[in-house]
Amino acid sequence: TAPNGRPFQLTVPPTVYPPREDTDLLASVLDSRRLNPGTRWLEIGCGSGALSLYAATFGCDITACDVNPLAVAASRAHFANIGRDARIYEGGPGPFGDGSLSQWGGDRLYDVVVWNTPYLSFAALEDGVLGPMEEAGLVDTDSHGLIQRFFAAVAGGRLLNQQGVAFLTVSSKGVAGSAQAWAWSNGLAARTVATTVFEDEEHLDVLAVWRPFSGAPVTHFSVVGSTNDEIFQNAAVVGASVRSDHQTAGRGRRRREWVNPERAMMASWLVGSGKGFTHHTLDQLRVGEGVQRLVRAWSSCEPDCVQLKWPNDLFIKNDEGVFRKAGGVLFEGASKGSEHRVVLGVGLNLQGGPAAGFGDLSDLDISLDAERVHAAVHALVASLFESVEGFGVDTGSASHIEAAVLEGIHRLGPMLYRNRKVRVKGLSETGGLLVEGLVDPVDGPEDVRWSSI
């Protein structure tokens, strides 16, 4: 029975994936806000066709595919049984030997793409308990990575139309920890919109993926006074972004001068407009933790080489084992007439940091130009702050942010509060430090310092 109450009689042959908890989870984020008559729908790995049958009840224009020919036969039969048309192909994302995109996707652009991705690890193959059809449907055996291949196709202008959204399941036993950063690296926004947890503590997420801030301008200048000021003065829509090669009046917290090496990514975004939009320290940490994940995804170094320093800095460890500041995050609010605006600025050193006493991406053997980094951070910012029809703005759990802050304190500390060593227990709702022995959260960075940096 589908979430809208429609019952279906399904015949599921051996080796074909039947509807399960992950099918229900994907269906839970799909309703009339996203599915309407004529919506172009593509389901990858359709199995029995259950999700596509559900979408058909809303009048969607259905395309589906699966690498298992028995799944293709079953799905075609199920659509024939209810008297509805659908294009159902054999194939799916993978190496060229599995067929071209035009074969399994119809070479169209879609409003909605759904994929209950294969998320068993390679270890599942070692026991020899899966047949070839189960391997193809349940295990990511592509050396490049099926999800990375999918992201590259979308980033290249395939599969999704300009306003389209893809919904992918990712597992904590598979790529859940990396999938968002992979999407950002391809210039695609990605946000967790549903989660379920199993008895063995595996959690399964639905990741929504889309093209960030469609219609918002992205502008590049050789020189500006401040990218934040440029956004305050000239940005007309939320999501507008400005990047500059050089700032003559860049600033950090409390309007301190922002000093950066010759090669850096310096950009700002209009992330909020209107009386009701506010920002807190937690927002800075959310952006900082996202940039941390991006840098870790670009680097082959150990994860502990990149640390988030509360409340808004990114530190990178060089070959000598010394942590140096390599980036920062700044939110500023200001009023323009009757309108209140919130602007986000992000700076990340790309090369030449040691000469100025800072760290940079080259310390981790990362070589990326500012345009590429800007596109990735643009996608990250949209993932956090863009309101998308059907799932609004990001209101996800802050537990991973808290974990990143505590890890940073451990690696960069011990932390001193007013020159006394203290233990931080976690974060307040707004991002302040909860310190053992103190009643109120610590909100002022001027009151704390880290003994190792």
PDB file of C-alpha atoms in Angstrom, residues 137-374:
ATOM      1  CA  GLY A 137      21.434  -4.399  -7.468  1.00  0.00           C
ATOM      2  CA  LEU A 138      22.809  -4.253  -3.934  1.00  0.00           C
ATOM      3  CA  VAL A 139      26.578  -3.661  -4.140  1.00  0.00           C
ATOM      4  CA  ASP A 140      28.469  -0.691  -5.595  1.00  0.00           C
ATOM      5  CA  THR A 141      31.003  -2.636  -7.651  1.00  0.00           C
ATOM      6  CA  ASP A 142      31.993   0.322  -9.839  1.00  0.00           C
ATOM      7  CA  SER A 143      35.609   1.287  -9.129  1.00  0.00           C
ATOM      8  CA  HIS A 144      34.778   4.944  -9.896  1.00  0.00           C
ATOM      9  CA  GLY A 145      31.707   4.876  -7.644  1.00  0.00           C
ATOM     10  CA  LEU A 146      28.129   4.827  -8.932  1.00  0.00           C
ATOM     11  CA  ILE A 147      27.032   7.913  -6.973  1.00  0.00           C
ATOM     12  CA  GLN A 148      30.070   9.908  -8.136  1.00  0.00           C
ATOM     13  CA  ARG A 149      29.242   8.870 -11.699  1.00  0.00           C
ATOM     14  CA  PHE A 150      25.657  10.059 -11.187  1.00  0.00           C
ATOM     15  CA  PHE A 151      26.779  13.423  -9.752  1.00  0.00           C
ATOM     16  CA  ALA A 152      29.139  13.958 -12.681  1.00  0.00           C
ATOM     17  CA  ALA A 153      26.303  13.314 -15.144  1.00  0.00           C
ATOM     18  CA  VAL A 154      24.002  15.818 -13.414  1.00  0.00           C
ATOM     19  CA  ALA A 155      26.792  18.408 -13.131  1.00  0.00           C
ATOM     20  CA  GLY A 156      27.376  17.943 -16.866  1.00  0.00           C
ATOM     21  CA  GLY A 157      23.805  18.981 -17.624  1.00  0.00           C
ATOM     22  CA  ARG A 158      22.252  15.510 -17.869  1.00  0.00           C
ATOM     23  CA  LEU A 159      19.305  13.840 -16.103  1.00  0.00           C
ATOM     24  CA  LEU A 160      17.941  16.791 -14.047  1.00  0.00           C
ATOM     25  CA  ASN A 161      16.312  19.877 -15.495  1.00  0.00           C
ATOM     26  CA  GLN A 162      17.208  23.262 -14.034  1.00  0.00           C
ATOM     27  CA  GLN A 163      14.613  23.058 -11.255  1.00  0.00           C
ATOM     28  CA  GLY A 164      14.769  19.272 -10.831  1.00  0.00           C
ATOM     29  CA  VAL A 165      15.575  17.385  -7.630  1.00  0.00           C
ATOM     30  CA  ALA A 166      17.080  13.922  -7.189  1.00  0.00           C
ATOM     31  CA  PHE A 167      16.385  11.815  -4.092  1.00  0.00           C
ATOM     32  CA  LEU A 168      19.018   9.177  -3.238  1.00  0.00           C
ATOM     33  CA  THR A 169      19.223   6.752  -0.329  1.00  0.00           C
ATOM     34  CA  VAL A 170      22.652   6.511   1.297  1.00  0.00           C
ATOM     35  CA  SER A 171      23.667   4.259   4.175  1.00  0.00           C
ATOM     36  CA  SER A 172      26.002   4.818   7.115  1.00  0.00           C
ATOM     37  CA  LYS A 173      27.501   1.440   6.164  1.00  0.00           C
ATOM     38  CA  GLY A 174      28.249   2.790   2.717  1.00  0.00           C
ATOM     39  CA  VAL A 175      28.877   6.354   1.492  1.00  0.00           C
ATOM     40  CA  ALA A 176      26.554   8.401   3.726  1.00  0.00           C
ATOM     41  CA  GLY A 177      29.464  10.246   5.320  1.00  0.00           C
ATOM     42  CA  SER A 178      30.922  11.317   1.963  1.00  0.00           C
ATOM     43  CA  ALA A 179      27.994  11.692  -0.443  1.00  0.00           C
ATOM     44  CA  GLN A 180      27.183  15.310   0.444  1.00  0.00           C
ATOM     45  CA  ALA A 181      30.775  16.479  -0.040  1.00  0.00           C
ATOM     46  CA  TRP A 182      30.951  14.608  -3.360  1.00  0.00           C
ATOM     47  CA  ALA A 183      27.821  16.435  -4.518  1.00  0.00           C
ATOM     48  CA  TRP A 184      29.229  19.813  -3.403  1.00  0.00           C
ATOM     49  CA  SER A 185      32.490  19.091  -5.216  1.00  0.00           C
ATOM     50  CA  ASN A 186      30.428  18.712  -8.396  1.00  0.00           C
ATOM     51  CA  GLY A 187      28.678  22.023  -7.767  1.00  0.00           C
ATOM     52  CA  LEU A 188      25.437  20.365  -6.634  1.00  0.00           C
ATOM     53  CA  ALA A 189      23.493  21.193  -3.480  1.00  0.00           C
ATOM     54  CA  ALA A 190      22.694  18.199  -1.252  1.00  0.00           C
ATOM     55  CA  ARG A 191      20.692  17.949   1.949  1.00  0.00           C
ATOM     56  CA  THR A 192      19.449  15.085   4.131  1.00  0.00           C
ATOM     57  CA  VAL A 193      15.639  15.244   4.119  1.00  0.00           C
ATOM     58  CA  ALA A 194      14.689  11.959   5.845  1.00  0.00           C
ATOM     59  CA  THR A 195      16.417   9.393   8.072  1.00  0.00           C
ATOM     60  CA  THR A 196      15.622   6.027   9.584  1.00  0.00           C
ATOM     61  CA  VAL A 197      17.732   4.046  12.069  1.00  0.00           C
ATOM     62  CA  PHE A 198      17.806   0.246  12.231  1.00  0.00           C
ATOM     63  CA  GLU A 199      18.357  -1.995  15.264  1.00  0.00           C
ATOM     64  CA  ASP A 200      22.042  -2.491  14.395  1.00  0.00           C
ATOM     65  CA  GLU A 201      22.438   1.351  14.520  1.00  0.00           C
ATOM     66  CA  GLU A 202      22.836   1.638  10.746  1.00  0.00           C
ATOM     67  CA  HIS A 203      21.123   4.813   9.614  1.00  0.00           C
ATOM     68  CA  LEU A 204      19.694   5.297   6.170  1.00  0.00           C
ATOM     69  CA  ASP A 205      19.319   8.833   4.802  1.00  0.00           C
ATOM     70  CA  VAL A 206      17.456  10.289   1.864  1.00  0.00           C
ATOM     71  CA  LEU A 207      19.696  12.873   0.226  1.00  0.00           C
ATOM     72  CA  ALA A 208      17.987  15.535  -1.906  1.00  0.00           C
ATOM     73  CA  VAL A 209      20.257  16.853  -4.688  1.00  0.00           C
ATOM     74  CA  TRP A 210      19.632  19.903  -6.883  1.00  0.00           C
ATOM     75  CA  ARG A 211      21.321  22.715  -8.805  1.00  0.00           C
ATOM     76  CA  PRO A 212      22.011  25.482  -6.268  1.00  0.00           C
ATOM     77  CA  PHE A 213      20.286  28.891  -6.228  1.00  0.00           C
ATOM     78  CA  SER A 214      18.900  28.661  -9.760  1.00  0.00           C
ATOM     79  CA  GLY A 215      18.601  32.163 -11.202  1.00  0.00           C
ATOM     80  CA  ALA A 216      20.795  33.855  -8.579  1.00  0.00           C
ATOM     81  CA  PRO A 217      23.818  35.671 -10.086  1.00  0.00           C
ATOM     82  CA  VAL A 218      27.381  34.562  -9.368  1.00  0.00           C
ATOM     83  CA  THR A 219      29.794  37.438 -10.026  1.00  0.00           C
ATOM     84  CA  HIS A 220      33.580  37.575 -10.138  1.00  0.00           C
ATOM     85  CA  PHE A 221      35.680  40.714  -9.621  1.00  0.00           C
ATOM     86  CA  SER A 222      39.437  41.121  -9.779  1.00  0.00           C
ATOM     87  CA  VAL A 223      39.394  43.655  -6.935  1.00  0.00           C
ATOM     88  CA  VAL A 224      36.711  44.869  -4.513  1.00  0.00           C
ATOM     89  CA  GLY A 225      36.810  46.591  -1.160  1.00  0.00           C
ATOM     90  CA  SER A 226      34.884  43.786   0.564  1.00  0.00           C
ATOM     91  CA  THR A 227      32.814  40.993  -0.959  1.00  0.00           C
ATOM     92  CA  ASN A 228      30.398  41.278   1.998  1.00  0.00           C
ATOM     93  CA  ASP A 229      29.874  44.988   1.276  1.00  0.00           C
ATOM     94  CA  GLU A 230      29.370  44.260  -2.419  1.00  0.00           C
ATOM     95  CA  ILE A 231      26.561  41.843  -1.531  1.00  0.00           C
ATOM     96  CA  PHE A 232      24.992  44.242   1.005  1.00  0.00           C
ATOM     97  CA  GLN A 233      24.888  47.040  -1.551  1.00  0.00           C
ATOM     98  CA  ASN A 234      23.987  45.260  -4.775  1.00  0.00           C
ATOM     99  CA  ALA A 235      22.537  41.764  -4.278  1.00  0.00           C
ATOM    100  CA  ALA A 236      18.889  41.549  -5.314  1.00  0.00           C
ATOM    101  CA  VAL A 237      18.020  37.907  -4.565  1.00  0.00           C
ATOM    102  CA  VAL A 238      18.910  35.344  -1.900  1.00  0.00           C
ATOM    103  CA  GLY A 239      21.721  33.146  -3.155  1.00  0.00           C
ATOM    104  CA  ALA A 240      23.506  35.900  -5.071  1.00  0.00           C
ATOM    105  CA  SER A 241      27.274  35.507  -4.669  1.00  0.00           C
ATOM    106  CA  VAL A 242      30.376  37.618  -5.288  1.00  0.00           C
ATOM    107  CA  ARG A 243      33.954  36.346  -5.491  1.00  0.00           C
ATOM    108  CA  SER A 244      37.044  38.527  -5.667  1.00  0.00           C
ATOM    109  CA  ASP A 245      40.718  37.825  -6.330  1.00  0.00           C
ATOM    110  CA  HIS A 246      41.712  40.618  -3.979  1.00  0.00           C
ATOM    111  CA  GLN A 247      39.983  42.607  -1.237  1.00  0.00           C
ATOM    112  CA  THR A 248      41.274  46.020  -0.210  1.00  0.00           C
ATOM    113  CA  ALA A 249      39.068  46.214   2.887  1.00  0.00           C
ATOM    114  CA  GLY A 250      38.356  42.607   3.806  1.00  0.00           C
ATOM    115  CA  ARG A 251      37.451  41.956   7.428  1.00  0.00           C
ATOM    116  CA  GLY A 252      36.945  39.209   9.955  1.00  0.00           C
ATOM    117  CA  ARG A 253      35.194  39.086  13.305  1.00  0.00           C
ATOM    118  CA  ARG A 254      34.752  42.418  15.105  1.00  0.00           C
ATOM    119  CA  ARG A 255      35.832  44.127  11.851  1.00  0.00           C
ATOM    120  CA  ARG A 256      39.443  42.983  12.168  1.00  0.00           C
ATOM    121  CA  GLU A 257      41.419  43.209   8.922  1.00  0.00           C
ATOM    122  CA  TRP A 258      41.209  40.016   6.857  1.00  0.00           C
ATOM    123  CA  VAL A 259      44.733  39.131   5.704  1.00  0.00           C
ATOM    124  CA  ASN A 260      45.153  36.417   3.093  1.00  0.00           C
ATOM    125  CA  PRO A 261      47.895  35.101   0.791  1.00  0.00           C
ATOM    126  CA  GLU A 262      47.992  35.922  -2.904  1.00  0.00           C
ATOM    127  CA  ARG A 263      45.913  32.899  -3.931  1.00  0.00           C
ATOM    128  CA  ALA A 264      42.693  32.497  -1.972  1.00  0.00           C
ATOM    129  CA  MET A 265      38.987  31.950  -2.500  1.00  0.00           C
ATOM    130  CA  MET A 266      37.136  34.935  -1.038  1.00  0.00           C
ATOM    131  CA  ALA A 267      33.388  35.044  -1.604  1.00  0.00           C
ATOM    132  CA  SER A 268      30.139  36.237  -0.039  1.00  0.00           C
ATOM    133  CA  TRP A 269      26.477  35.286  -0.294  1.00  0.00           C
ATOM    134  CA  LEU A 270      23.138  36.881   0.516  1.00  0.00           C
ATOM    135  CA  VAL A 271      21.645  34.094   2.638  1.00  0.00           C
ATOM    136  CA  GLY A 272      18.697  35.868   4.242  1.00  0.00           C
ATOM    137  CA  SER A 273      16.443  38.821   3.638  1.00  0.00           C
ATOM    138  CA  GLY A 274      13.472  40.007   5.683  1.00  0.00           C
ATOM    139  CA  LYS A 275      12.561  40.835   9.248  1.00  0.00           C
ATOM    140  CA  GLY A 276      12.307  37.238  10.441  1.00  0.00           C
ATOM    141  CA  PHE A 277      15.743  36.019   9.340  1.00  0.00           C
ATOM    142  CA  THR A 278      18.346  35.776  12.108  1.00  0.00           C
ATOM    143  CA  HIS A 279      21.721  34.108  12.435  1.00  0.00           C
ATOM    144  CA  HIS A 280      23.642  32.544  15.320  1.00  0.00           C
ATOM    145  CA  THR A 281      27.070  31.121  16.040  1.00  0.00           C
ATOM    146  CA  LEU A 282      25.678  27.712  15.101  1.00  0.00           C
ATOM    147  CA  ASP A 283      25.219  28.924  11.507  1.00  0.00           C
ATOM    148  CA  GLN A 284      28.909  29.785  11.286  1.00  0.00           C
ATOM    149  CA  LEU A 285      29.755  26.348  12.615  1.00  0.00           C
ATOM    150  CA  ARG A 286      27.461  24.652  10.106  1.00  0.00           C
ATOM    151  CA  VAL A 287      29.244  26.374   7.245  1.00  0.00           C
ATOM    152  CA  GLY A 288      32.675  25.733   8.771  1.00  0.00           C
ATOM    153  CA  GLU A 289      31.943  22.043   9.299  1.00  0.00           C
ATOM    154  CA  GLY A 290      30.776  21.781   5.691  1.00  0.00           C
ATOM    155  CA  VAL A 291      33.984  23.391   4.411  1.00  0.00           C
ATOM    156  CA  GLN A 292      35.932  20.994   6.632  1.00  0.00           C
ATOM    157  CA  ARG A 293      34.193  18.034   4.970  1.00  0.00           C
ATOM    158  CA  LEU A 294      34.878  19.473   1.530  1.00  0.00           C
ATOM    159  CA  VAL A 295      38.592  19.855   2.224  1.00  0.00           C
ATOM    160  CA  ARG A 296      38.770  16.359   3.669  1.00  0.00           C
ATOM    161  CA  ALA A 297      37.063  14.990   0.542  1.00  0.00           C
ATOM    162  CA  TRP A 298      39.624  16.754  -1.687  1.00  0.00           C
ATOM    163  CA  SER A 299      42.596  15.517   0.332  1.00  0.00           C
ATOM    164  CA  SER A 300      44.167  12.096   0.747  1.00  0.00           C
ATOM    165  CA  CYS A 301      45.542  13.018   4.177  1.00  0.00           C
ATOM    166  CA  GLU A 302      44.207  11.711   7.468  1.00  0.00           C
ATOM    167  CA  PRO A 303      40.966  13.472   8.519  1.00  0.00           C
ATOM    168  CA  ASP A 304      42.580  14.951  11.629  1.00  0.00           C
ATOM    169  CA  CYS A 305      44.738  17.197   9.395  1.00  0.00           C
ATOM    170  CA  VAL A 306      41.715  19.498   8.944  1.00  0.00           C
ATOM    171  CA  GLN A 307      40.094  20.903  12.085  1.00  0.00           C
ATOM    172  CA  LEU A 308      37.208  23.252  12.859  1.00  0.00           C
ATOM    173  CA  LYS A 309      38.113  25.825  15.490  1.00  0.00           C
ATOM    174  CA  TRP A 310      35.135  27.285  17.340  1.00  0.00           C
ATOM    175  CA  PRO A 311      33.480  29.525  16.358  1.00  0.00           C
ATOM    176  CA  ASN A 312      34.472  30.247  12.749  1.00  0.00           C
ATOM    177  CA  ASP A 313      37.977  29.174  11.672  1.00  0.00           C
ATOM    178  CA  LEU A 314      39.444  26.263   9.722  1.00  0.00           C
ATOM    179  CA  PHE A 315      42.927  25.020  10.647  1.00  0.00           C
ATOM    180  CA  ILE A 316      45.158  22.775   8.515  1.00  0.00           C
ATOM    181  CA  LYS A 317      48.177  20.764   9.697  1.00  0.00           C
ATOM    182  CA  ASN A 318      51.335  21.117   7.582  1.00  0.00           C
ATOM    183  CA  ASP A 319      54.169  18.636   7.007  1.00  0.00           C
ATOM    184  CA  GLU A 320      55.832  19.729  10.268  1.00  0.00           C
ATOM    185  CA  GLY A 321      52.710  18.817  12.194  1.00  0.00           C
ATOM    186  CA  VAL A 322      51.844  22.460  12.926  1.00  0.00           C
ATOM    187  CA  PHE A 323      48.257  23.654  12.688  1.00  0.00           C
ATOM    188  CA  ARG A 324      47.765  27.008  10.971  1.00  0.00           C
ATOM    189  CA  LYS A 325      44.654  28.980  10.127  1.00  0.00           C
ATOM    190  CA  ALA A 326      43.630  28.386   6.508  1.00  0.00           C
ATOM    191  CA  GLY A 327      40.097  29.767   6.333  1.00  0.00           C
ATOM    192  CA  GLY A 328      37.287  31.537   8.091  1.00  0.00           C
ATOM    193  CA  VAL A 329      33.522  32.131   8.092  1.00  0.00           C
ATOM    194  CA  LEU A 330      31.796  35.422   8.847  1.00  0.00           C
ATOM    195  CA  PHE A 331      28.096  36.330   9.107  1.00  0.00           C
ATOM    196  CA  GLU A 332      27.040  39.956   9.126  1.00  0.00           C
ATOM    197  CA  GLY A 333      23.601  41.504   9.394  1.00  0.00           C
ATOM    198  CA  ALA A 334      22.585  44.977   8.269  1.00  0.00           C
ATOM    199  CA  SER A 335      19.479  46.886   7.301  1.00  0.00           C
ATOM    200  CA  LYS A 336      18.860  48.441   3.904  1.00  0.00           C
ATOM    201  CA  GLY A 337      15.810  50.656   4.214  1.00  0.00           C
ATOM    202  CA  SER A 338      13.115  48.558   5.865  1.00  0.00           C
ATOM    203  CA  GLU A 339      14.784  45.306   4.850  1.00  0.00           C
ATOM    204  CA  HIS A 340      17.169  43.342   7.099  1.00  0.00           C
ATOM    205  CA  ARG A 341      19.836  41.372   5.279  1.00  0.00           C
ATOM    206  CA  VAL A 342      22.195  38.609   6.390  1.00  0.00           C
ATOM    207  CA  VAL A 343      25.394  38.091   4.425  1.00  0.00           C
ATOM    208  CA  LEU A 344      27.818  35.170   4.674  1.00  0.00           C
ATOM    209  CA  GLY A 345      31.504  35.554   3.826  1.00  0.00           C
ATOM    210  CA  VAL A 346      33.890  32.613   3.389  1.00  0.00           C
ATOM    211  CA  GLY A 347      37.642  32.791   2.878  1.00  0.00           C
ATOM    212  CA  LEU A 348      39.854  29.797   2.129  1.00  0.00           C
ATOM    213  CA  ASN A 349      43.581  30.012   1.391  1.00  0.00           C
ATOM    214  CA  LEU A 350      44.581  28.046  -1.709  1.00  0.00           C
ATOM    215  CA  GLN A 351      48.352  28.640  -1.918  1.00  0.00           C
ATOM    216  CA  GLY A 352      51.037  30.852  -0.461  1.00  0.00           C
ATOM    217  CA  GLY A 353      49.806  30.803   3.114  1.00  0.00           C
ATOM    218  CA  PRO A 354      53.132  29.951   4.840  1.00  0.00           C
ATOM    219  CA  ALA A 355      54.687  33.198   3.594  1.00  0.00           C
ATOM    220  CA  ALA A 356      52.018  35.125   5.484  1.00  0.00           C
ATOM    221  CA  GLY A 357      52.074  32.795   8.489  1.00  0.00           C
ATOM    222  CA  PHE A 358      48.899  30.950   7.493  1.00  0.00           C
ATOM    223  CA  GLY A 359      48.000  27.499   6.237  1.00  0.00           C
ATOM    224  CA  ASP A 360      46.527  26.686   2.826  1.00  0.00           C
ATOM    225  CA  LEU A 361      45.229  23.818   0.705  1.00  0.00           C
ATOM    226  CA  SER A 362      48.672  23.173  -0.780  1.00  0.00           C
ATOM    227  CA  ASP A 363      49.721  21.947   2.693  1.00  0.00           C
ATOM    228  CA  LEU A 364      47.477  18.959   1.907  1.00  0.00           C
ATOM    229  CA  ASP A 365      48.669  18.652  -1.716  1.00  0.00           C
ATOM    230  CA  ILE A 366      45.329  20.022  -2.948  1.00  0.00           C
ATOM    231  CA  SER A 367      45.582  22.061  -6.144  1.00  0.00           C
ATOM    232  CA  LEU A 368      42.275  23.725  -7.047  1.00  0.00           C
ATOM    233  CA  ASP A 369      41.541  27.122  -8.553  1.00  0.00           C
ATOM    234  CA  ALA A 370      39.295  29.678  -6.872  1.00  0.00           C
ATOM    235  CA  GLU A 371      36.466  29.181  -9.370  1.00  0.00           C
ATOM    236  CA  ARG A 372      36.226  25.459  -8.605  1.00  0.00           C
ATOM    237  CA  VAL A 373      36.321  26.050  -4.843  1.00  0.00           C
ATOM    238  CA  HIS A 374      33.747  28.833  -5.129  1.00  0.00           C
TER     239      HIS A 374
END
